[in-house]
Coordinates of C-alpha atoms in Angstrom, one line a residue:
Chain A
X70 CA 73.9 79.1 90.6
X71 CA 76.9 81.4 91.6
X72 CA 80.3 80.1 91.5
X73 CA 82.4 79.1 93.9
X74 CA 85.5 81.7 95.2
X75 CA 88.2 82.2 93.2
X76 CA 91.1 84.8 92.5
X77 CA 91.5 86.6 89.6
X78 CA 94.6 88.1 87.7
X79 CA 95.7 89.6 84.3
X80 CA 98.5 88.0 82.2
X81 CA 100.2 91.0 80.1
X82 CA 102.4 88.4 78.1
X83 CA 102.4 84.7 77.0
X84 CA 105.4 84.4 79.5
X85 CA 103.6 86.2 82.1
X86 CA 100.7 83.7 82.0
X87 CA 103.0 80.8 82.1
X88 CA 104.4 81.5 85.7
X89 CA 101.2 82.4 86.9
X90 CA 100.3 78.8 86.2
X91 CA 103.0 77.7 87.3
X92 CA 102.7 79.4 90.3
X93 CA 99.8 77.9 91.3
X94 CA 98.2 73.8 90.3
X95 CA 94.5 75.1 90.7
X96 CA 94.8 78.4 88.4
X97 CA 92.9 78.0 85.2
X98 CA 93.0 80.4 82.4
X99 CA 90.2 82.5 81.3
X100 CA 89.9 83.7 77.8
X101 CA 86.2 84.6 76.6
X102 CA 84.6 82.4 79.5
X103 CA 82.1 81.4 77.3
X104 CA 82.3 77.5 77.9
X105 CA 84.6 78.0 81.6
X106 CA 81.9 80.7 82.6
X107 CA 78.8 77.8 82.9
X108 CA 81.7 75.6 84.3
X109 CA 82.2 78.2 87.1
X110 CA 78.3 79.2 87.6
X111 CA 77.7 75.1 88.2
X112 CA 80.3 75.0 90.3
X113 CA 81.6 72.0 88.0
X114 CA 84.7 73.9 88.1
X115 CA 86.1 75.4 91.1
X116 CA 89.3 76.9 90.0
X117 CA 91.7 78.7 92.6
X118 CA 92.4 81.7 90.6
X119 CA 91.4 83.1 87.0
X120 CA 94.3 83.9 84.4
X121 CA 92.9 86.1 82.3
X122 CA 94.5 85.8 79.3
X123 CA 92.3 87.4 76.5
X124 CA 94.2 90.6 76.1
X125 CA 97.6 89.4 75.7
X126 CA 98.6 90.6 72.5
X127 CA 100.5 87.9 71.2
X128 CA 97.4 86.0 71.8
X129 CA 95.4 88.7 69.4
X130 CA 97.8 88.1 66.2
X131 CA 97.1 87.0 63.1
X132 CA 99.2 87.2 59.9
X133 CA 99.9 85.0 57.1
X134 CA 102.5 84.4 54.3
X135 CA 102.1 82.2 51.2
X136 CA 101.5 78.8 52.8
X137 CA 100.1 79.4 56.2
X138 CA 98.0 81.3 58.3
X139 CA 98.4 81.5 61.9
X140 CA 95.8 83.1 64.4
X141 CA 96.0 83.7 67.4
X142 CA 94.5 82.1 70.5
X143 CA 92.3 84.3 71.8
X144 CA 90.5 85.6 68.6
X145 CA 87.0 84.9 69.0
X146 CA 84.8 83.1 66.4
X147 CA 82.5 86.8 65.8
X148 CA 85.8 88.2 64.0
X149 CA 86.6 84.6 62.3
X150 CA 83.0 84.6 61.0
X151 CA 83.2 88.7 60.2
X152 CA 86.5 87.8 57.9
X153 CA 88.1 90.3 60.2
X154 CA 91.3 87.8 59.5
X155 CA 92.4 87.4 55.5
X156 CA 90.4 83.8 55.5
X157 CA 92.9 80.6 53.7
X158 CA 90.1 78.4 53.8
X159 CA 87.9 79.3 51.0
X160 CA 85.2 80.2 53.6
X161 CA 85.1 76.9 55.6
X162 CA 86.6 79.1 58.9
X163 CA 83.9 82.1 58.7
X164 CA 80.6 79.1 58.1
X165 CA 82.2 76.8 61.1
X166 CA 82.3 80.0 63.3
X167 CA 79.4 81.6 62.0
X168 CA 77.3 78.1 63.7
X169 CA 78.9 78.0 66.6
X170 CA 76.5 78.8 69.5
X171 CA 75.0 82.3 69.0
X172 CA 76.3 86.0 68.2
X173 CA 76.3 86.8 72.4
X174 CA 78.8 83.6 72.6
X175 CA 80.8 84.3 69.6
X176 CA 81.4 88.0 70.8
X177 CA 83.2 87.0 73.3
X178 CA 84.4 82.6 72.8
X179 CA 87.8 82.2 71.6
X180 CA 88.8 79.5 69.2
X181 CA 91.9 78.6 71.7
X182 CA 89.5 78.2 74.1
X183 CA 87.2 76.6 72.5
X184 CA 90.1 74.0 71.4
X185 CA 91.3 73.8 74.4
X186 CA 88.1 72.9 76.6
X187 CA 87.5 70.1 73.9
X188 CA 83.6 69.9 74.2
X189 CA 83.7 66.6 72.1
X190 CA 80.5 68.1 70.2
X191 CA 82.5 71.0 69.5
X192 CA 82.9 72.5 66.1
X193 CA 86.4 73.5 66.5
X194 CA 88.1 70.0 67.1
X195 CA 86.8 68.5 64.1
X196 CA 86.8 71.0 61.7
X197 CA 90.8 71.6 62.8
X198 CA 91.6 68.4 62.3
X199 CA 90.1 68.4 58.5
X200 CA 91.8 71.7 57.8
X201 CA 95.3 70.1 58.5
X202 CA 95.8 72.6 61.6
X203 CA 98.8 72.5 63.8
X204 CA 98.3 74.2 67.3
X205 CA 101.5 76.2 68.9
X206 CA 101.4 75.6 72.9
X207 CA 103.6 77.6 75.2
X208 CA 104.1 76.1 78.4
X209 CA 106.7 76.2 81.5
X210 CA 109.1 73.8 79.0
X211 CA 108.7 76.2 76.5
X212 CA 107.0 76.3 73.0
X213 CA 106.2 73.3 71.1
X214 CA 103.4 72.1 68.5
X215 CA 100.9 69.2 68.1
X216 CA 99.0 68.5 65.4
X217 CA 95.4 69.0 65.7
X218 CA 94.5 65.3 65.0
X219 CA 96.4 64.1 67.8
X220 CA 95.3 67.4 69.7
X221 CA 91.7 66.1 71.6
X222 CA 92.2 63.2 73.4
X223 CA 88.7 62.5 74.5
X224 CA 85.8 64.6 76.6
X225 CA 87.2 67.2 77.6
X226 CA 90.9 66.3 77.4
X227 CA 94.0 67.5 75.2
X228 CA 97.5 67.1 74.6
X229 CA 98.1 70.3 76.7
X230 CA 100.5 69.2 79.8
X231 CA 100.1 71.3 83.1
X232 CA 100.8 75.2 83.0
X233 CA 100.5 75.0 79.1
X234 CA 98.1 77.5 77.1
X235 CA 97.3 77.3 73.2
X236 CA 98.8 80.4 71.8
X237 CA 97.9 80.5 67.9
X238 CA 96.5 77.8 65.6
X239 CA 98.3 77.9 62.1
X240 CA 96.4 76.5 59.2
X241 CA 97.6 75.3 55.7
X242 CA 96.8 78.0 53.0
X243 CA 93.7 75.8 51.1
X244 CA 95.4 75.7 47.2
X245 CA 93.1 77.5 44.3
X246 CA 90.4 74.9 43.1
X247 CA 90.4 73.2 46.7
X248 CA 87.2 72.9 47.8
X249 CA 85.5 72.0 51.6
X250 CA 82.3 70.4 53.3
X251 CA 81.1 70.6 56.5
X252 CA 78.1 69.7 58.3
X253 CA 76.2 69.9 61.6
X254 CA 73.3 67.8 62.8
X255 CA 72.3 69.5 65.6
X256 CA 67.8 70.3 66.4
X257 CA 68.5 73.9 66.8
X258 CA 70.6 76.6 66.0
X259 CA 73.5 76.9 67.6
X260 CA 73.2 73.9 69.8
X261 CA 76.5 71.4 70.3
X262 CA 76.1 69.1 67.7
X263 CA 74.7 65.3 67.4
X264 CA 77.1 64.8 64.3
X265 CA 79.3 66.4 62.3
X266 CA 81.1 65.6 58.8
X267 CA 83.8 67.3 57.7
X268 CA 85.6 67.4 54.0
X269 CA 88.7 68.9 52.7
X270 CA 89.8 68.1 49.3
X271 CA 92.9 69.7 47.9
X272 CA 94.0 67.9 45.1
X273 CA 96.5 70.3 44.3
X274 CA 98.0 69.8 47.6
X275 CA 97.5 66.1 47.6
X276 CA 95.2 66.5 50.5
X277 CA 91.8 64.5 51.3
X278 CA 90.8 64.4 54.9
X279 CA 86.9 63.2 55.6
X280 CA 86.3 63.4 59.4
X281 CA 83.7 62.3 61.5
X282 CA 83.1 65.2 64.5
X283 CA 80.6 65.1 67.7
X284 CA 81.6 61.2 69.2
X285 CA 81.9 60.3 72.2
X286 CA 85.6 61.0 71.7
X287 CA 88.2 62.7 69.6
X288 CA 87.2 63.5 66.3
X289 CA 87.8 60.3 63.9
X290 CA 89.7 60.9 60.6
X291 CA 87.9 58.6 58.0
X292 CA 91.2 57.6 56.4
X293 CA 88.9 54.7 53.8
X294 CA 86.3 57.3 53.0
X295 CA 89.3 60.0 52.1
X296 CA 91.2 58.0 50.0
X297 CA 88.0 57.2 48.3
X298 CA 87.5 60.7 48.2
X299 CA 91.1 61.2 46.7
X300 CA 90.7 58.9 44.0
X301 CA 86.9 58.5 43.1
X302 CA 85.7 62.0 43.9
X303 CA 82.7 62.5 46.3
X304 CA 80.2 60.3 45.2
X305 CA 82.4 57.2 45.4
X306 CA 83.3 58.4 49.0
X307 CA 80.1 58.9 49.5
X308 CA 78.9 55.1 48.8
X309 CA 81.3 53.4 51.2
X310 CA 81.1 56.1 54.5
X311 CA 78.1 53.6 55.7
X312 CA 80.8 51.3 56.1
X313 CA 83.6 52.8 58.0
X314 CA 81.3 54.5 60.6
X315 CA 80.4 50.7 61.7
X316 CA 83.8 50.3 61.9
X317 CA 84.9 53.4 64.2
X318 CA 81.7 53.3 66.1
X319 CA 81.3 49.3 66.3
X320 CA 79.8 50.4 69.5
X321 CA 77.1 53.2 69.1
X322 CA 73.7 52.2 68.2
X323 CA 71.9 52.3 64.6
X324 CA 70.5 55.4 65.0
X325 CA 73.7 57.0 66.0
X326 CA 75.3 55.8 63.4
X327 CA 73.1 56.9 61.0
X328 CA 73.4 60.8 62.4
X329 CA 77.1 59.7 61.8
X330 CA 76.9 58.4 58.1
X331 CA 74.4 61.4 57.0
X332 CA 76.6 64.2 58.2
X333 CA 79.8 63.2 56.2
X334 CA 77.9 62.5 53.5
X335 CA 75.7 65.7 53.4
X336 CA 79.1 67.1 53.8
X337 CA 80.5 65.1 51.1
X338 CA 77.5 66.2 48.9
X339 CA 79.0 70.1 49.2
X340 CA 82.1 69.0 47.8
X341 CA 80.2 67.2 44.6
Chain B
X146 CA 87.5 92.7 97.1
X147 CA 89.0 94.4 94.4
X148 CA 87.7 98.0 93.0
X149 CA 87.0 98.6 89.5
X150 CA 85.7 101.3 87.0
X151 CA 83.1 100.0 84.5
X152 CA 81.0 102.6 81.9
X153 CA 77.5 101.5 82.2
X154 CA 74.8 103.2 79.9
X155 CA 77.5 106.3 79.4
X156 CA 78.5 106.7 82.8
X157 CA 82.0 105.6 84.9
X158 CA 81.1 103.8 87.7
X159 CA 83.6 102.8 90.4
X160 CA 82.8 99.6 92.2
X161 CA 84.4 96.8 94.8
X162 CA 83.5 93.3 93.8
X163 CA 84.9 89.6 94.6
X164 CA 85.7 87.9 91.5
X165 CA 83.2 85.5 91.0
X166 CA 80.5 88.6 90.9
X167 CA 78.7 88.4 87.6
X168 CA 78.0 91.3 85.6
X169 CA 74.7 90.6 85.9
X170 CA 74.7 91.0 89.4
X171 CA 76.6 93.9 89.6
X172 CA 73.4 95.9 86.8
X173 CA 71.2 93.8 89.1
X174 CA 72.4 94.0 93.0
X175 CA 74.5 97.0 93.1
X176 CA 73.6 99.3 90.3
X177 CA 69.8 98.8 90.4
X178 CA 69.2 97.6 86.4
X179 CA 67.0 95.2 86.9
X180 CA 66.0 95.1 83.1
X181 CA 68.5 93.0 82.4
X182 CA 67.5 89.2 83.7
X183 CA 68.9 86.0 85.3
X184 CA 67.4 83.0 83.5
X185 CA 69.6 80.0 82.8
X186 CA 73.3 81.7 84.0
X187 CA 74.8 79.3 81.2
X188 CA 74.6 81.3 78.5
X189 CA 71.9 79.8 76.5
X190 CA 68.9 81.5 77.3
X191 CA 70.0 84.9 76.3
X192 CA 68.0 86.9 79.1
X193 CA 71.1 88.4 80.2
X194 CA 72.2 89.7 77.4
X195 CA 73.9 92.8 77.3
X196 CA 75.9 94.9 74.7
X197 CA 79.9 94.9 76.1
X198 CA 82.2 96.8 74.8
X199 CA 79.4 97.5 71.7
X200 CA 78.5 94.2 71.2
X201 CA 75.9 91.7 72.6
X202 CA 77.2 89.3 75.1
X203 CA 76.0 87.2 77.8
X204 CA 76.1 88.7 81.5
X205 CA 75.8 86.2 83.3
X206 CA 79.4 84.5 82.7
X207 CA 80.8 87.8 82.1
X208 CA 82.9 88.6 85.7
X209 CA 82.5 92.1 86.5
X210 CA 86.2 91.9 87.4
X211 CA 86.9 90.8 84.0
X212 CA 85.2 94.3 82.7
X213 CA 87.3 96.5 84.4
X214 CA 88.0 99.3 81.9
X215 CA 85.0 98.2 79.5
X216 CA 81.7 99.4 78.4
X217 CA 78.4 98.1 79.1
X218 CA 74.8 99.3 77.4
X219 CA 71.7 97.9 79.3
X220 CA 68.1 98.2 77.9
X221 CA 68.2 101.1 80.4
X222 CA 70.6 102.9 78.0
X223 CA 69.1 102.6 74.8
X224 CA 66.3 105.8 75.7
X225 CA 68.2 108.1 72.9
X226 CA 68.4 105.6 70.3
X227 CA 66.0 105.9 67.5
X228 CA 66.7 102.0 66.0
X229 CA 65.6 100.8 69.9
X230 CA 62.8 103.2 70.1
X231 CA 61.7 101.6 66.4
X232 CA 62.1 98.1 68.0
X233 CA 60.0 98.8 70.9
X234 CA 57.1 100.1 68.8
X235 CA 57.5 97.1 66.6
X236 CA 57.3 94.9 69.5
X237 CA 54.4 96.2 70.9
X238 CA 52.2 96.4 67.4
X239 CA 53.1 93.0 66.9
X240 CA 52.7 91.7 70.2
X241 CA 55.9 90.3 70.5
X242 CA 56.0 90.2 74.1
X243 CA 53.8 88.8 77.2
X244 CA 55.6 88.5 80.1
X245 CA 58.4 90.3 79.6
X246 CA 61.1 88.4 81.3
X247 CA 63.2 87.7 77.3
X248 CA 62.2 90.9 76.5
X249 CA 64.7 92.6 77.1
X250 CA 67.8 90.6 76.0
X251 CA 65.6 89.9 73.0
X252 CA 65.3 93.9 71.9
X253 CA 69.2 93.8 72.4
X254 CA 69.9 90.9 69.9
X255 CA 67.2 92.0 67.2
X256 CA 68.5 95.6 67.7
X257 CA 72.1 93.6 66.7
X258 CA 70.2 91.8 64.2
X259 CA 69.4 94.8 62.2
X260 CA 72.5 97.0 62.5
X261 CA 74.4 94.5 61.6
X262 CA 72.6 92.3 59.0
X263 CA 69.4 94.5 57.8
X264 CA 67.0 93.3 55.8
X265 CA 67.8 89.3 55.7
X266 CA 64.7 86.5 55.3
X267 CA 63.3 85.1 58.4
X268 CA 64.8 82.3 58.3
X269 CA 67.9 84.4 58.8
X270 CA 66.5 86.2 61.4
X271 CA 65.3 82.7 63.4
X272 CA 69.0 81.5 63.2
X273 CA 70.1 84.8 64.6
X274 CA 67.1 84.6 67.2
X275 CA 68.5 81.1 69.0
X276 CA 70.4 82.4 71.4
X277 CA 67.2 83.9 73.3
X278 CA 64.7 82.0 74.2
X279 CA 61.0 82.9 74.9
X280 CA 58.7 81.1 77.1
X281 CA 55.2 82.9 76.6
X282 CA 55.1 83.6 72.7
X283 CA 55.9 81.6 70.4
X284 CA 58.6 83.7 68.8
X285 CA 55.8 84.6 66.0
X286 CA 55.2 88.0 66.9
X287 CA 59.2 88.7 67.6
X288 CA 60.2 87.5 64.5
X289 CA 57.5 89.8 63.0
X290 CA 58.8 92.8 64.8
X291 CA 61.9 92.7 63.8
X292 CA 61.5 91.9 59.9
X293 CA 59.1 94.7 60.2
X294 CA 62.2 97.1 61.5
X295 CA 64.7 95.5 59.5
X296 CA 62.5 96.2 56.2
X297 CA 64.7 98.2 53.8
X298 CA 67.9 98.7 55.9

């Protein structure tokens, strides 16, 4: 289907986006289009006008110092998953990006954008959320951050207030000896995800985070399963995750839950 | 309306289009290119699939008004280039084609595929290959294709 009419306009600056917004209730920014672009062709979005933010440069940046790494916005997940950008993570960015969609998607997809539309089968919520990742947000008010647990609300909603934009995502440098799980169920490449699990363990850092990605809602810290993880080491965690997905999904059916339980652990397992 | 200037296949081409126009449509409707293909329009299907700006990427929620000032490569542009003209010998030896309609956004990924992977296992190749999807063959005869190109490299 062909979308319905809209306006389209180039933002040359973070500020210059802002006002556009502002200007207007019904404009929407545009970065790589890859999950607004079906949106539009569906007509399940009928935006007034397009910002196009994707060439802003402040939104291209990407630089690090000895704790943190900040990219911007509108890099796409092809130059996360190329290690175009020094990597903190040990790898976990460039494999979460590398099995996102496919190579035509990742091309163009940013992962502000991908943040920001909060597909709750997403790879980018949950994974963000087990990295420790704190997004920056400029918006008519000004700049502020929110941590990405905290970040997704639910399908398809986030933190982000009218008029605001996700301009870089900074991430915790991952300590020496830190090590990371993560994994998708999904029936074929590429596809949004059935379940996710995702591990961080930074013992050097004092960090464990075990998540639980691709529910009906935000993603779902398993705070039981990480300290488990913190102070028995994978396997241990691994023995009681059964248990807390009941409890955070008292409502999904068995076989849901079991998609649930075998994605942390199979994520778990990497850490081992 | 609003005019642009797009390079397609080498040369500048100056255009008025409405926003909402697809890149797709613009190869398709206004320049004639009809080798590249409408399928899903959600990028999933991967008939559209085009290189922009040197890499693959979907046309069909690509706004032409967003690629002012870029480059686009159709499978009409590819007649000089000796790793396409491998491809579409490989494609025919090992029939990896019927109909025709994936064809062409298939030829551009596996073209990507090799250039920027080379020789990889299948399996690789088959991750790398989900993006386009084929109705008539069974992927067997693609896959074979394109290992049998990407041999070596």
């Amino acid at each position: 289907m062909k979308p319905a009419s809209f306006d389209y306009a180039r933002a040359g600056s973070v500020a210059e986006a802002v006002a556009m917004l502002a200007a207007d209730d019904f404009a929407r920014p545009i970065a790589g289009g890859q999950s607004l672009g079906p949106m539009l062709n569906l007509r399940l979005a009928r935006p007034s006008m397009l910002i196009d933010i994707k060439r802003i440069p402040e939104l291209r940046a990407a630089d690090a110092d000895g704790r943190v790494m900040r990219i911007g916005a509108c890099r796409t997940h092809a130059e996360i998953e190329d290690g175009v950008i020094e990597d903190m993570t040990h790898g976990m960015l460039a494999m979460v990006a590398g099995g996102i969609a496919y190579r035509a998607v990742r091309n163009r997809g940013t992962l502000g954008g991908s943040v920001s539309h909060a597909d709750p089968a997403a790879d980018w919520p949950c994974a963000l959320v087990a990295l420790g990742a704190t997004l920056v947000v400029h918006g008519p008010a000004g700049e502020r951050r929110i941590a990405a647990e905290g970040f997704v609300l639910g399908a398809y909603a986030t933190a982000l207030q009218a008029g605001e934009i996700v301009g870089a995502i900074e991430l915790p440098r991952l300590q020496p000896g830190a090590r990371w799980g993560y994994y998708k169920i999904c029936r074929k490449a590429g596809e949004f995800a059935s379940a996710i699990g995702a591990v961080v363990l930074d013992e050097a850092a004092g960090v464990a985070r075990v998540v639980c990605g691709a529910v009906d809602g935000p993603p779902i810290p398993l705070t039981v399963t990480a300290a488990r993880l913190r102070d028995s080491g994978p396997e241990g965690a691994a023995a009681i995750v059964s248990d807390e997905i009941d409890r955070v999904l008292p409502h999904g059916d068995a076989i849901v839950r079991q998609l649930h339980t075998v994605a942390v652990r199979r994520a778990l397992g990497q850490v081992a | 309306m609003t005019p642009i200037s797009i390079t397609v296949n080498g040369r500048g081409v100056q255009a008025l289009v409405e926003p909402r126009m697809q890149l797709a449509e613009l190869l398709r409707d206004e320049l004639g290119l009809t080798g590249t293909h409408l399928g899903c329009e959600q990028g999933v299907c991967g008939a559209c699939t085009v290189l922009l700006d040197g890499a693959p990427a979907r046309s069909c929620i690509a706004y032409a008004i967003d690629c002012d000032g870029s480059e686009v490569v159709t499978i009409e542009g590819f007649a000089d280039d000796p790793l396409m003209a491998e491809l579409r010998e490989a494609f025919a030896a090992h029939h990896g084609l019927q109909c025709g309609f994936c064809t062409s956004g298939m030829l551009i990924t596996a073209r990507d595929i090799v250039a920027r992977l080379g020789d990889v296992p299948e399996a690789r190749i088959r991750e790398e290959l989900a993006g386009n999807l084929c109705r008539c063959t069974g992927y067997v005869g693609i896959v074979a294709a394109i290992r049998a190109v990407a041999a070596g490299k």
